[in-house]
Coordinates of C-alpha atoms and ligand atoms in Angstrom, one line a residue:
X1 CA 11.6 -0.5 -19.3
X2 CA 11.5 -2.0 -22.8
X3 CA 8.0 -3.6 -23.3
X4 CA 8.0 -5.1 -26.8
X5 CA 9.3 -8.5 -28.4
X6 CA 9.4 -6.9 -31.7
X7 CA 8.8 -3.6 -33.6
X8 CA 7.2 -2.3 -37.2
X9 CA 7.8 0.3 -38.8
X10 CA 5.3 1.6 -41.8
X11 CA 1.5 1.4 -40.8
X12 CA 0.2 1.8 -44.8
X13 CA -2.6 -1.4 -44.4
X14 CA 0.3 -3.8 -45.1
X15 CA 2.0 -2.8 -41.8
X16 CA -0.7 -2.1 -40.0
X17 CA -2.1 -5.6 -40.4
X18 CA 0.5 -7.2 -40.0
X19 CA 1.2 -5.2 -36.4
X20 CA -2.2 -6.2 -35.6
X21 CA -0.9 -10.0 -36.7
X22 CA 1.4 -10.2 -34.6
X23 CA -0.1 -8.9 -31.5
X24 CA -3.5 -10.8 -31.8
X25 CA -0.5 -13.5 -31.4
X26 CA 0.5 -12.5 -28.4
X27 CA 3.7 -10.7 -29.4
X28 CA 4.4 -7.2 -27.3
X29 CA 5.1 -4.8 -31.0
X30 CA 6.1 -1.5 -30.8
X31 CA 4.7 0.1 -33.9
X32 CA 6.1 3.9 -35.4
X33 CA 5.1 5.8 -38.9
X34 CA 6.6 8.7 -39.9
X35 CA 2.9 10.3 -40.2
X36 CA 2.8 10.6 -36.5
X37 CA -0.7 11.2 -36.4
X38 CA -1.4 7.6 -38.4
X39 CA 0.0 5.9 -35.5
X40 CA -2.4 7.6 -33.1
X41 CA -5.5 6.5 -35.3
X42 CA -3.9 2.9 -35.9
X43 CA -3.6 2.6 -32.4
X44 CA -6.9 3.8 -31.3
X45 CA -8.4 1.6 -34.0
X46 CA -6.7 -1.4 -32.5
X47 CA -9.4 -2.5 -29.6
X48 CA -8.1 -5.2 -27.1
X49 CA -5.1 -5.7 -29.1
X50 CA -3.9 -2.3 -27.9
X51 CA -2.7 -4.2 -24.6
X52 CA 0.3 -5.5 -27.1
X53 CA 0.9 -2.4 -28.9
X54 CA 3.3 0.1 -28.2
X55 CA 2.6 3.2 -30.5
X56 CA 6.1 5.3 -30.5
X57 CA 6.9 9.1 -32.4
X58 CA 10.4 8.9 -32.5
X59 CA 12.7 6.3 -33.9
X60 CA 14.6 7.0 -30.4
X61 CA 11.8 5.8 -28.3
X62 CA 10.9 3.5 -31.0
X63 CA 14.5 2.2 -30.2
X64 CA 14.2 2.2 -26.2
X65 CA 10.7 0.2 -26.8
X66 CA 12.3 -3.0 -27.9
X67 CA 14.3 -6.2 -26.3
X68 CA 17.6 -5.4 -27.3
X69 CA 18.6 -7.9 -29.4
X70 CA 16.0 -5.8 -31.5
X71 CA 14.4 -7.7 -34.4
X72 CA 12.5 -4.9 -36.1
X73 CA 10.1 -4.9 -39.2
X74 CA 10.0 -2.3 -42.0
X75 CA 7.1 -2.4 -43.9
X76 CA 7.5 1.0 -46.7
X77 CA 7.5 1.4 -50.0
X78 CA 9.5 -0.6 -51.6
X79 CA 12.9 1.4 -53.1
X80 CA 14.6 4.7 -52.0
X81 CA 12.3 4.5 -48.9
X82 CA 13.6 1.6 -47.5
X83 CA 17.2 2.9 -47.6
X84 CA 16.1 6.2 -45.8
X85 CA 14.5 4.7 -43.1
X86 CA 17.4 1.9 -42.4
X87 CA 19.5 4.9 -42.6
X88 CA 17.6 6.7 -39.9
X89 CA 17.3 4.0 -37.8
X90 CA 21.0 3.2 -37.6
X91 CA 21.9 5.6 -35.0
X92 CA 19.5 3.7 -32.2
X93 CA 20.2 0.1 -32.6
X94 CA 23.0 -1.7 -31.1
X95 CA 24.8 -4.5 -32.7
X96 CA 23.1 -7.8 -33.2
X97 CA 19.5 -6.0 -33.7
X98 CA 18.1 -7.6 -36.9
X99 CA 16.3 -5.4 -39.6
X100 CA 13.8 -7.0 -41.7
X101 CA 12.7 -5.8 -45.0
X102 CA 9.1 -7.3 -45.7
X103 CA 8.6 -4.8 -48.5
X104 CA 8.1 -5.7 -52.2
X105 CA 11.9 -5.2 -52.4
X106 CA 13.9 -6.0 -55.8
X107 CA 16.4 -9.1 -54.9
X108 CA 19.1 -7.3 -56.4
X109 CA 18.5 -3.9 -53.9
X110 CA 18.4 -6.4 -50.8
X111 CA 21.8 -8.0 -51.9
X112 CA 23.4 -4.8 -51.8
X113 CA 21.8 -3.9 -47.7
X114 CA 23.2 -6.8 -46.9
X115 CA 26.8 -5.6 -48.3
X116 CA 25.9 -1.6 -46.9
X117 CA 25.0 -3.2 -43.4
X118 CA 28.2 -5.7 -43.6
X119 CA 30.2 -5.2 -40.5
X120 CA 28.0 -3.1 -39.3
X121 CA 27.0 -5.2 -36.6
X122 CA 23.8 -5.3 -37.4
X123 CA 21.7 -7.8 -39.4
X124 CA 19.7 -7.7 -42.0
X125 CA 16.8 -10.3 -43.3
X126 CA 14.9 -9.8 -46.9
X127 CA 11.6 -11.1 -46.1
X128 CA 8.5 -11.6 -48.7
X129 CA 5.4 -11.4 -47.6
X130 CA 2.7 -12.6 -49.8
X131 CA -1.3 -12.1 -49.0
X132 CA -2.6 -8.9 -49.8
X133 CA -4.0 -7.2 -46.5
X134 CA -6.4 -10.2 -45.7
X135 CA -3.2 -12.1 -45.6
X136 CA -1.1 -9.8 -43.5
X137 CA -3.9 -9.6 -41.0
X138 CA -4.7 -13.6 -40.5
X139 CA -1.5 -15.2 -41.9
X140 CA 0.9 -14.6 -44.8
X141 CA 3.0 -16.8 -46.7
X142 CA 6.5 -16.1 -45.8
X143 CA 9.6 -16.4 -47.2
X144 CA 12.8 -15.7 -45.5
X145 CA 16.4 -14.8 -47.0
X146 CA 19.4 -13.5 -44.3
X147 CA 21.8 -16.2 -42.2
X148 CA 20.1 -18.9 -40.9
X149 CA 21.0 -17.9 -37.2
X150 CA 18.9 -14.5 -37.5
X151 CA 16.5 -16.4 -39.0
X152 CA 16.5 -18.7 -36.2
X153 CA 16.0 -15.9 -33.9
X154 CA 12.8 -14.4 -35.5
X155 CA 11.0 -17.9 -36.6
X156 CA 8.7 -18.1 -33.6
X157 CA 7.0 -14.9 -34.5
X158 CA 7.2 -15.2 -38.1
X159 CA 5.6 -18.9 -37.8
X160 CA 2.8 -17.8 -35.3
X161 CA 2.1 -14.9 -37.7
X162 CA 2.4 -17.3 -40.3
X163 CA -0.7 -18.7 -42.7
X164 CA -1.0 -21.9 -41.8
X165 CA -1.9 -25.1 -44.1
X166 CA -3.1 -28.1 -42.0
X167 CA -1.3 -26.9 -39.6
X168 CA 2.0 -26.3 -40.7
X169 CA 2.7 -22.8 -41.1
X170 CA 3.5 -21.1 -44.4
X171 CA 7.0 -19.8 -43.6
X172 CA 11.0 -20.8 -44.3
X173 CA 14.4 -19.5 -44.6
X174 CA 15.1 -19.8 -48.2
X175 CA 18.9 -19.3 -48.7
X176 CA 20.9 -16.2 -47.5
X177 CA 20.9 -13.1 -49.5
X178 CA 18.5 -11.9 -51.2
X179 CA 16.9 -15.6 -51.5
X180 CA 13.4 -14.6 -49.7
X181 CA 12.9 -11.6 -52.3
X182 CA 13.8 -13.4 -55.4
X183 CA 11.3 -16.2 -54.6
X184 CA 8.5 -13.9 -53.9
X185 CA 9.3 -11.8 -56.9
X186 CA 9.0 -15.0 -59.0
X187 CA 5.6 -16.0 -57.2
X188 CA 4.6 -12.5 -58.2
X189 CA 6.0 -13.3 -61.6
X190 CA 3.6 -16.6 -61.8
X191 CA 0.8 -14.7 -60.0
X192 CA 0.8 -12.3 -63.5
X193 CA 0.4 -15.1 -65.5
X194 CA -1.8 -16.9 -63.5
X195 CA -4.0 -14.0 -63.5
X196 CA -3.4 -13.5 -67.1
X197 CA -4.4 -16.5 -68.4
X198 CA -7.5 -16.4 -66.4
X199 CA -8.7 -13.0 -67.7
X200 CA -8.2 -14.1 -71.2
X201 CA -10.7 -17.3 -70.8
X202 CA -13.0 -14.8 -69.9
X203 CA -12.1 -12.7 -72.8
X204 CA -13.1 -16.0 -75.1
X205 CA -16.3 -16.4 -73.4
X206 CA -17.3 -12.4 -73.1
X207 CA -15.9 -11.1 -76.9
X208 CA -16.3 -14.4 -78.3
X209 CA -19.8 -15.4 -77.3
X210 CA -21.3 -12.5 -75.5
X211 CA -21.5 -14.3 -72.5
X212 CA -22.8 -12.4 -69.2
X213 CA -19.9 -11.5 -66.3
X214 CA -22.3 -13.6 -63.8
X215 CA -22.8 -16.5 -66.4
X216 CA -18.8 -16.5 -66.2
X217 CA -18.5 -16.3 -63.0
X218 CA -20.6 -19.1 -62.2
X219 CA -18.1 -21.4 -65.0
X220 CA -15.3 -19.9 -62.8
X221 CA -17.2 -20.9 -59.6
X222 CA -17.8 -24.6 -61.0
X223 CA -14.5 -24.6 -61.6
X224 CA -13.2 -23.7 -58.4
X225 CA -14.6 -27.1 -57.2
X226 CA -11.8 -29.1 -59.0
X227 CA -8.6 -28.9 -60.3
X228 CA -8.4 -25.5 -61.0
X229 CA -9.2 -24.8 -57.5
X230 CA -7.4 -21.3 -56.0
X231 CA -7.9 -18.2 -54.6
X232 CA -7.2 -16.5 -58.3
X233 CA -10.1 -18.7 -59.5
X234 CA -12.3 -17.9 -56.6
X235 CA -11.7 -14.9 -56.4
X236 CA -12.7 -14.1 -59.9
X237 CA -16.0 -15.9 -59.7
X238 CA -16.6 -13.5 -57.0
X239 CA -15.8 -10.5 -59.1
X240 CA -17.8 -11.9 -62.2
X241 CA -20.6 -12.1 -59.6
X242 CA -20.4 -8.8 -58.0
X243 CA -22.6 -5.6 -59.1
X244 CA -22.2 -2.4 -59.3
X245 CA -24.3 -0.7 -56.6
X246 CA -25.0 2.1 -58.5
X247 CA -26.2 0.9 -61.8
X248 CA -26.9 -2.8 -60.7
X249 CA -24.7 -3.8 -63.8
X250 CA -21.5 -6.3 -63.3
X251 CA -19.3 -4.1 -61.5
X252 CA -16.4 -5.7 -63.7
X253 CA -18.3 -4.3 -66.6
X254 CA -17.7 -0.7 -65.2
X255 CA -14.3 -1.2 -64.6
X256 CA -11.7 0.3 -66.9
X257 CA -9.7 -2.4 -69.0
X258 CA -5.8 -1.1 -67.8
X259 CA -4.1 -2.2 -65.1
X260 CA -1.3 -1.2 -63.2
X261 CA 1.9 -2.6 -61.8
X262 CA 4.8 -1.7 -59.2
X263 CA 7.7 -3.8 -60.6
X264 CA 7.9 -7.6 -59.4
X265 CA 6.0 -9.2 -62.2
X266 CA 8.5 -7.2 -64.7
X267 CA 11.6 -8.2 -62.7
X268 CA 11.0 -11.9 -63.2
X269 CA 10.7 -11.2 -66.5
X270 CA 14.3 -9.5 -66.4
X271 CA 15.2 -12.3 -64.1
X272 CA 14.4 -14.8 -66.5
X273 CA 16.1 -12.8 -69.4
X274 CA 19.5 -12.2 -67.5
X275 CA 19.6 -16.2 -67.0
X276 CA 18.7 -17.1 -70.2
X277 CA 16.3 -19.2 -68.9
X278 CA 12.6 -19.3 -70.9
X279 CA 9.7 -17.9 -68.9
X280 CA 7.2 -16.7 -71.7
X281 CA 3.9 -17.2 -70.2
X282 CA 5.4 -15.1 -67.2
X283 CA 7.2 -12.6 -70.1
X284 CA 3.7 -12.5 -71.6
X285 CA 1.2 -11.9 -69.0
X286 CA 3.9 -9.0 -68.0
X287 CA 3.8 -7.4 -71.7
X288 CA -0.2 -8.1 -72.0
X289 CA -0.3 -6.1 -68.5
X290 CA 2.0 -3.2 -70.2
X291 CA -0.2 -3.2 -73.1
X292 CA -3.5 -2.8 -70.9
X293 CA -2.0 0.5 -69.9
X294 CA -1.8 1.5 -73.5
X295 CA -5.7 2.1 -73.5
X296 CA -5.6 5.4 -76.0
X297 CA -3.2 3.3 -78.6
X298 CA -5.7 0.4 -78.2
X299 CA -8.7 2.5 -79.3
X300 CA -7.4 3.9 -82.6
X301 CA -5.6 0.7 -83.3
X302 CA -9.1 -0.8 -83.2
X303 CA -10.1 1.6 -85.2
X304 CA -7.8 1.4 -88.0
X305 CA -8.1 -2.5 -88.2
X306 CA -11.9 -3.0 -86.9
X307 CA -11.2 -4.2 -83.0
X308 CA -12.2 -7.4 -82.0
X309 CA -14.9 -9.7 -84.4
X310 CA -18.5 -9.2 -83.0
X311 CA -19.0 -12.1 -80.7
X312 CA -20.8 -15.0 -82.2
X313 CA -24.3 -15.1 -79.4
X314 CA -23.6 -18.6 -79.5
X315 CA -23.5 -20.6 -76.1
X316 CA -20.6 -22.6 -75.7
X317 CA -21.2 -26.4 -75.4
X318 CA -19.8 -28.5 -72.0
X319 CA -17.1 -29.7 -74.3
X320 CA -15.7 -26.1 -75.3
X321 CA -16.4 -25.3 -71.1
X322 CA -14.3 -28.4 -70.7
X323 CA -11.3 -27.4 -73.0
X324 CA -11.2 -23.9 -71.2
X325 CA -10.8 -25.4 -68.2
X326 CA -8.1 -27.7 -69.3
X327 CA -6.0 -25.5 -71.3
X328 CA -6.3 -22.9 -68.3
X329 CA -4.6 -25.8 -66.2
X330 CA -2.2 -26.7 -69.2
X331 CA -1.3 -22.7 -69.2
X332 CA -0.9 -23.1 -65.6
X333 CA 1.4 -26.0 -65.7
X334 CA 4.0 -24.1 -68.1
X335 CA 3.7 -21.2 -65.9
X336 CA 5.0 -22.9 -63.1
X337 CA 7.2 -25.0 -65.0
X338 CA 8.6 -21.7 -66.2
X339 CA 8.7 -20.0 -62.7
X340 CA 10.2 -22.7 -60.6
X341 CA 13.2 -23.3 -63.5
X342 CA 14.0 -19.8 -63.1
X343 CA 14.5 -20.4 -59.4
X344 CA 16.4 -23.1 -60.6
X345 CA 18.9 -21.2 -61.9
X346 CA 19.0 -18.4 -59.8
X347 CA 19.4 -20.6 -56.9
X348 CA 22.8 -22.3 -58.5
X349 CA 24.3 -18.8 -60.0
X350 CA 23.5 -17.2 -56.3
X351 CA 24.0 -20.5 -55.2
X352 CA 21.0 -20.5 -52.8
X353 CA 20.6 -24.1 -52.4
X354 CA 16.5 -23.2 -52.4
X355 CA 14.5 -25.9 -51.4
X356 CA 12.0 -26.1 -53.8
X357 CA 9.7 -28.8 -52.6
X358 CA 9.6 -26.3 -49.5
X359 CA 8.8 -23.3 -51.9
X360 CA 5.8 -25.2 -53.0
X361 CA 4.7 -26.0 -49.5
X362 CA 4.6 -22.5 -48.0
X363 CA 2.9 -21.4 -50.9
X364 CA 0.0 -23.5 -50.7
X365 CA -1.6 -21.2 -48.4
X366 CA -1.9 -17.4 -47.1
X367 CA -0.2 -16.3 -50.7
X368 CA -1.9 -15.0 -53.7
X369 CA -1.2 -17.9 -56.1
X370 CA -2.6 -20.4 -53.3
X371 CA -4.4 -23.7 -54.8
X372 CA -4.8 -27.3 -54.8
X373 CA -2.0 -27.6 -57.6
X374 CA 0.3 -26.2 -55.2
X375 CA -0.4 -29.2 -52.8
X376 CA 0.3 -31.6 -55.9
X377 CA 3.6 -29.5 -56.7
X378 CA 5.1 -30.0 -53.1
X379 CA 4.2 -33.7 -53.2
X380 CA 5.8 -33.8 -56.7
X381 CA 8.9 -32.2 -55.7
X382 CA 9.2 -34.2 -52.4
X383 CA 8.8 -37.0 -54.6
X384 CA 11.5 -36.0 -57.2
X385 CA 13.5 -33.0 -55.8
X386 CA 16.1 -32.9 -58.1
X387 CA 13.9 -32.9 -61.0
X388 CA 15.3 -29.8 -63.4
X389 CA 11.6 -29.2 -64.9
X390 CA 8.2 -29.7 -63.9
X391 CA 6.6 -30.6 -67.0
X392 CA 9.3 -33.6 -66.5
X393 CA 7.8 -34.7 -63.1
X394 CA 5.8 -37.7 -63.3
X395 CA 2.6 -36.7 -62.1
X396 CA 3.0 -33.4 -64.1
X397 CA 3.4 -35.5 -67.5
X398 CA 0.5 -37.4 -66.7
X399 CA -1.4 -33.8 -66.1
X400 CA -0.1 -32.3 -69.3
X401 CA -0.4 -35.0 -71.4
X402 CA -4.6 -34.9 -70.9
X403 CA -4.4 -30.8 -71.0
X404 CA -2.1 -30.1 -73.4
X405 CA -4.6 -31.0 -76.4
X406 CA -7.3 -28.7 -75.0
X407 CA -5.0 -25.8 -74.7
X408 CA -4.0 -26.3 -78.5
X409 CA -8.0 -26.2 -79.1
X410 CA -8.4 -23.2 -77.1
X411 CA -5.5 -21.2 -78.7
X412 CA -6.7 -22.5 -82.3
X413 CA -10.2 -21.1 -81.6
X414 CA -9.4 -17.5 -79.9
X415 CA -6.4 -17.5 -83.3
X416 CA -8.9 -17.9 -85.2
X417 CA -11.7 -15.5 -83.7
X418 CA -9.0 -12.9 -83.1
X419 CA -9.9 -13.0 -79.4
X420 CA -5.9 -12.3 -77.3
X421 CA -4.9 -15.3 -75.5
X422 CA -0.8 -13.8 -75.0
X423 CA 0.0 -15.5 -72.0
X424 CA -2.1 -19.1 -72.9
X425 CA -0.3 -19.2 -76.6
X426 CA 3.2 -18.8 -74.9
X427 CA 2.5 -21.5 -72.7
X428 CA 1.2 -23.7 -75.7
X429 CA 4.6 -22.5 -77.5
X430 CA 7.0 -23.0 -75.2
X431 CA 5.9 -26.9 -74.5
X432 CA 5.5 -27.5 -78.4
X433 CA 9.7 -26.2 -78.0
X434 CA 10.0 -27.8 -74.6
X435 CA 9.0 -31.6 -76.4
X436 CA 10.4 -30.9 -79.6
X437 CA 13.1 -33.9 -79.6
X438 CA 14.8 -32.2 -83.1
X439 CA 14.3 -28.7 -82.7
X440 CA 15.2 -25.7 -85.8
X441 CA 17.9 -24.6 -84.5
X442 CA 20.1 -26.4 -86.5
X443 CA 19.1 -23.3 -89.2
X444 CA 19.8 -20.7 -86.8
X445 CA 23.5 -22.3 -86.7
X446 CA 23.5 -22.3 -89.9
X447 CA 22.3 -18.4 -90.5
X448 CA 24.7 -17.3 -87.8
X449 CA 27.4 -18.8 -89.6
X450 CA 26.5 -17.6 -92.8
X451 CA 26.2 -14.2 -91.9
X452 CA 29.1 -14.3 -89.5
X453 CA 31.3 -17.5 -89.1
X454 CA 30.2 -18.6 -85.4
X455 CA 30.7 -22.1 -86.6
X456 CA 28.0 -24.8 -86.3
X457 CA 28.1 -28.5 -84.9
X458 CA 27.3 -31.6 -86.8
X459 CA 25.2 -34.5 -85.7
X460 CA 27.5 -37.3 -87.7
X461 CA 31.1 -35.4 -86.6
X462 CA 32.8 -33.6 -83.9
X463 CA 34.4 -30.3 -83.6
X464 CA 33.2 -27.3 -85.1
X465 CA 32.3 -26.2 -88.4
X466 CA 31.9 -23.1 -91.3
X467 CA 30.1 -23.1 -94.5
X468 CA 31.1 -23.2 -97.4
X469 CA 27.6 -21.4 -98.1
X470 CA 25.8 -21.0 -101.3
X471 CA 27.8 -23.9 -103.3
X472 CA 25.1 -26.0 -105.2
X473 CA 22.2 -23.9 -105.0
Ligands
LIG501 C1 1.0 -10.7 -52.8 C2 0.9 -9.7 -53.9 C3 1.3 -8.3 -53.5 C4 0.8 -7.2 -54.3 C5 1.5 -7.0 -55.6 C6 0.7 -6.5 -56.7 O1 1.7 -11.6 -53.1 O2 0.5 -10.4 -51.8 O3 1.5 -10.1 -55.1 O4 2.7 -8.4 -53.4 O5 -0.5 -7.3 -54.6 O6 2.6 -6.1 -55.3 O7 1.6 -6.2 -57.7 P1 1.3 -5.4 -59.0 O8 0.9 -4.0 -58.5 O9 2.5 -5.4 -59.7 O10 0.1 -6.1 -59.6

């Protein structure tokens, strides 16, 4: 007899939380690894919750485990893996069983499932799952791309399992496709510079005045008490505070300066870049996160030009505190004005339809970017759905217009101090450009067709124009 509502495949901590998730909801899951042997430890690990597990070691009893119409889980590496194991699962599932990719999957790769698994009778659902393992243990964010129908036939579990913010849980269908995979790349994407632009205000107050990791974290903490309030920031007090049980020094102090990355942060980028639509603070953070890798390159590049100025042993004054905290907020505003136009376009060219007012709201808790400025963003976008850029909405000029002066400061100052601020300057660049009612283009026109006869438009005549170049000069 088949015992569970639901199956998962891939017990990696992800999975493995995330089985645990779902049966601490009350959901039978049968659960299967292809390490056999991780299954047996996962399930002896799983206490009381074992009474809704149902640990298989074949795909074939895997298979025979669930309610046919079969809605099962894969949680593997995201890539070539994914393929292999909907591949090897084919041969036990009968038509209307529905395959869900909750992987880190590139939209593009889940586009072409759903093509591989047309009239196959089966379904397929691209599903991302924000919330690092916390999250996949006591509630994601979730966003769901597949037909609405399949969705419909999954959305009890996936809400109970759900994060949920006062009470209404952090979960949607998105758009059909590969809709749930391109939004959480691009959260990912805004997650970069979000995390970005946080590490280099604790660049200015550690290389510019010498400050302590704790005496940061507790700015960070302070901070985390108003409008900068988020997991990111809270999470980086916490980090600042931490030490090292060995050495009793800040354990952030011990920790190598390069970090990696597995592709979602980089794919908005490319997003972005294919649409032509500006997302520089995004681009930045990505290519600030590339350059971390480059540690060896970094040390004789310091060398050659002297690294970064000695920090100045000064203590920064509540107004310099104040202006970090404003121009991380301005920096966070672009960001996300950045982030959500991308979806923007990517929801017309794939023509998604995404909601984004509901974007906004299932990210406001269980994902990684999670904060109070998510909570503004929903009400913003409820307010003004149609609105084609957030530094547009009304509550969003009002932000900028106090914060956009203290991010100039702060990008003036760490200029000036040769202390990086990538991600925070592309921010400040891109709303200079974004207000800039008589931009310098018109000289670009003009090169092009200098060097190449692309024509140019005039502002006093209509049609399109050419040189003659150099007459007069
Ligand atoms: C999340 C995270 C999660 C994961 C990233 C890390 O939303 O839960 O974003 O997806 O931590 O894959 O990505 P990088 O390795 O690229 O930093």
């Amino acid at each position: 007899m088949s015992k569970a509502e639901i199956g998962l495949i891939g017990l990696g901590v992800m999975g493995a939380n995330l089985a645990l998730n779902i049966a601490e909801k009350g959901y039978p899951v049968a659960v299967y690894n292809r390490t056999t042997s991780r299954t047996g430890t996962f399930f002896e690990n799983a206490g009381e919750l074992r009474q809704n597990i149902v640990p298989c070691a074949t795909l074939e009893e895997f298979a025979a485990q669930i309610k046919p119409p079969r809605p099962i889980i894969l949680m593997v590496q995201a890539g070539k893996a994914v393929d292999e194991q909907i591949e090897g699962l084919r041969d036990f599932l009968s038509p209307g069983d529905i395959i869900i990719d909750a992987g880190n999957a590139n939209f593009r790769d889940t586009i072409r499932r759903f093509d591989e698994l047309e009239n196959s009778g089966l379904t397929f659902i691209g599903m991302g799952v924000s919330g690092g393992e916390e999250g996949a243990r006591h509630g994601p964010s979730i966003m769901v791309g597949g037909e609405k129908q399949a969705y419909e036939r999954v959305e009890s579990v996936l809400k109970s399992i759900a994060a949920k913010f006062e009470g209404e849980p952090c979960c949607a269908w998105l758009g059909h496709g590969g809709a749930g995979h391109f939004v959480k790349t691009i959260h990912n994407g805004i997650e970069y510079a979000d995390m970005q632009m946080i590490a280099e205000i604790y660049g200015i107050l550690r290389d510019g005045f010498g400050m302590a990791a704790s005496d940061i974290g507790a700015i960070f903490s302070e901070w985390n008490k108003g409008r900068l309030n988020s997991y990111l920031v809270e999470i980086t007090a916490a980090v600042l505070e931490t030490e090292d049980p060995d050495s009793g020094a800040p354990i952030v102090d011990r920790i190598l300066d390069r970090a990696g990355q597995k592709g979602t942060g980089r794919w908005s980028a490319i997003e972005a870049q294919m649409m032509g639509v500006p997302a520089t603070a995004i681009e930045s953070a990505v290519a600030a996160r590339s350059l971390s890798a480059e540690r060896g390159l970094r040390q004789m590049a310091a060398k050659a030009y002297g690294g970064t100025p000695a920090a100045s042993g000064t203590t920064p004054d509540a107004d310099f505190i104040r202006d970090l905290e404003l121009a991380l907020f301005a920096g966070k505003i672009a960001a996300y004005a950045q982030g959500f136009a991308v979806m923007d376009q990517a929801s017309e060219e794939f023509q998604w339809n995404l909601p984004m007012p509901t974007i906004a709201r299932i990210w406001r808790a269980g994902c990684i970017i999670r904060s109070q400025f998510l909570g503004t963003l929903a009400k913003s976008f409820e307010a003004d759905p149609d609105a084609e850029n957030l530094l547009l909405i009304g509550d969003f000029v009002e932000m900028m217009k106090e914060a956009h002066p203290s991010l100039r400061r702060i990008v003036a100052h760490a200029a000036v101090n040769g202390l990086p601020v990538p991600a925070l300057s592309a921010a400040l660049g891109y709303f200079d450009s974004f207000r800039q009612a008589r931009g310098t283009a018109n000289l670009i026109q003009a090169q092009r067709d200098y060097f190449g006869a692309h024509g140019f438009e005039r502002i006093d005549q209509d049609g399109e124009h050419h040189g003659p170049w150099g007459s007069g000069l």
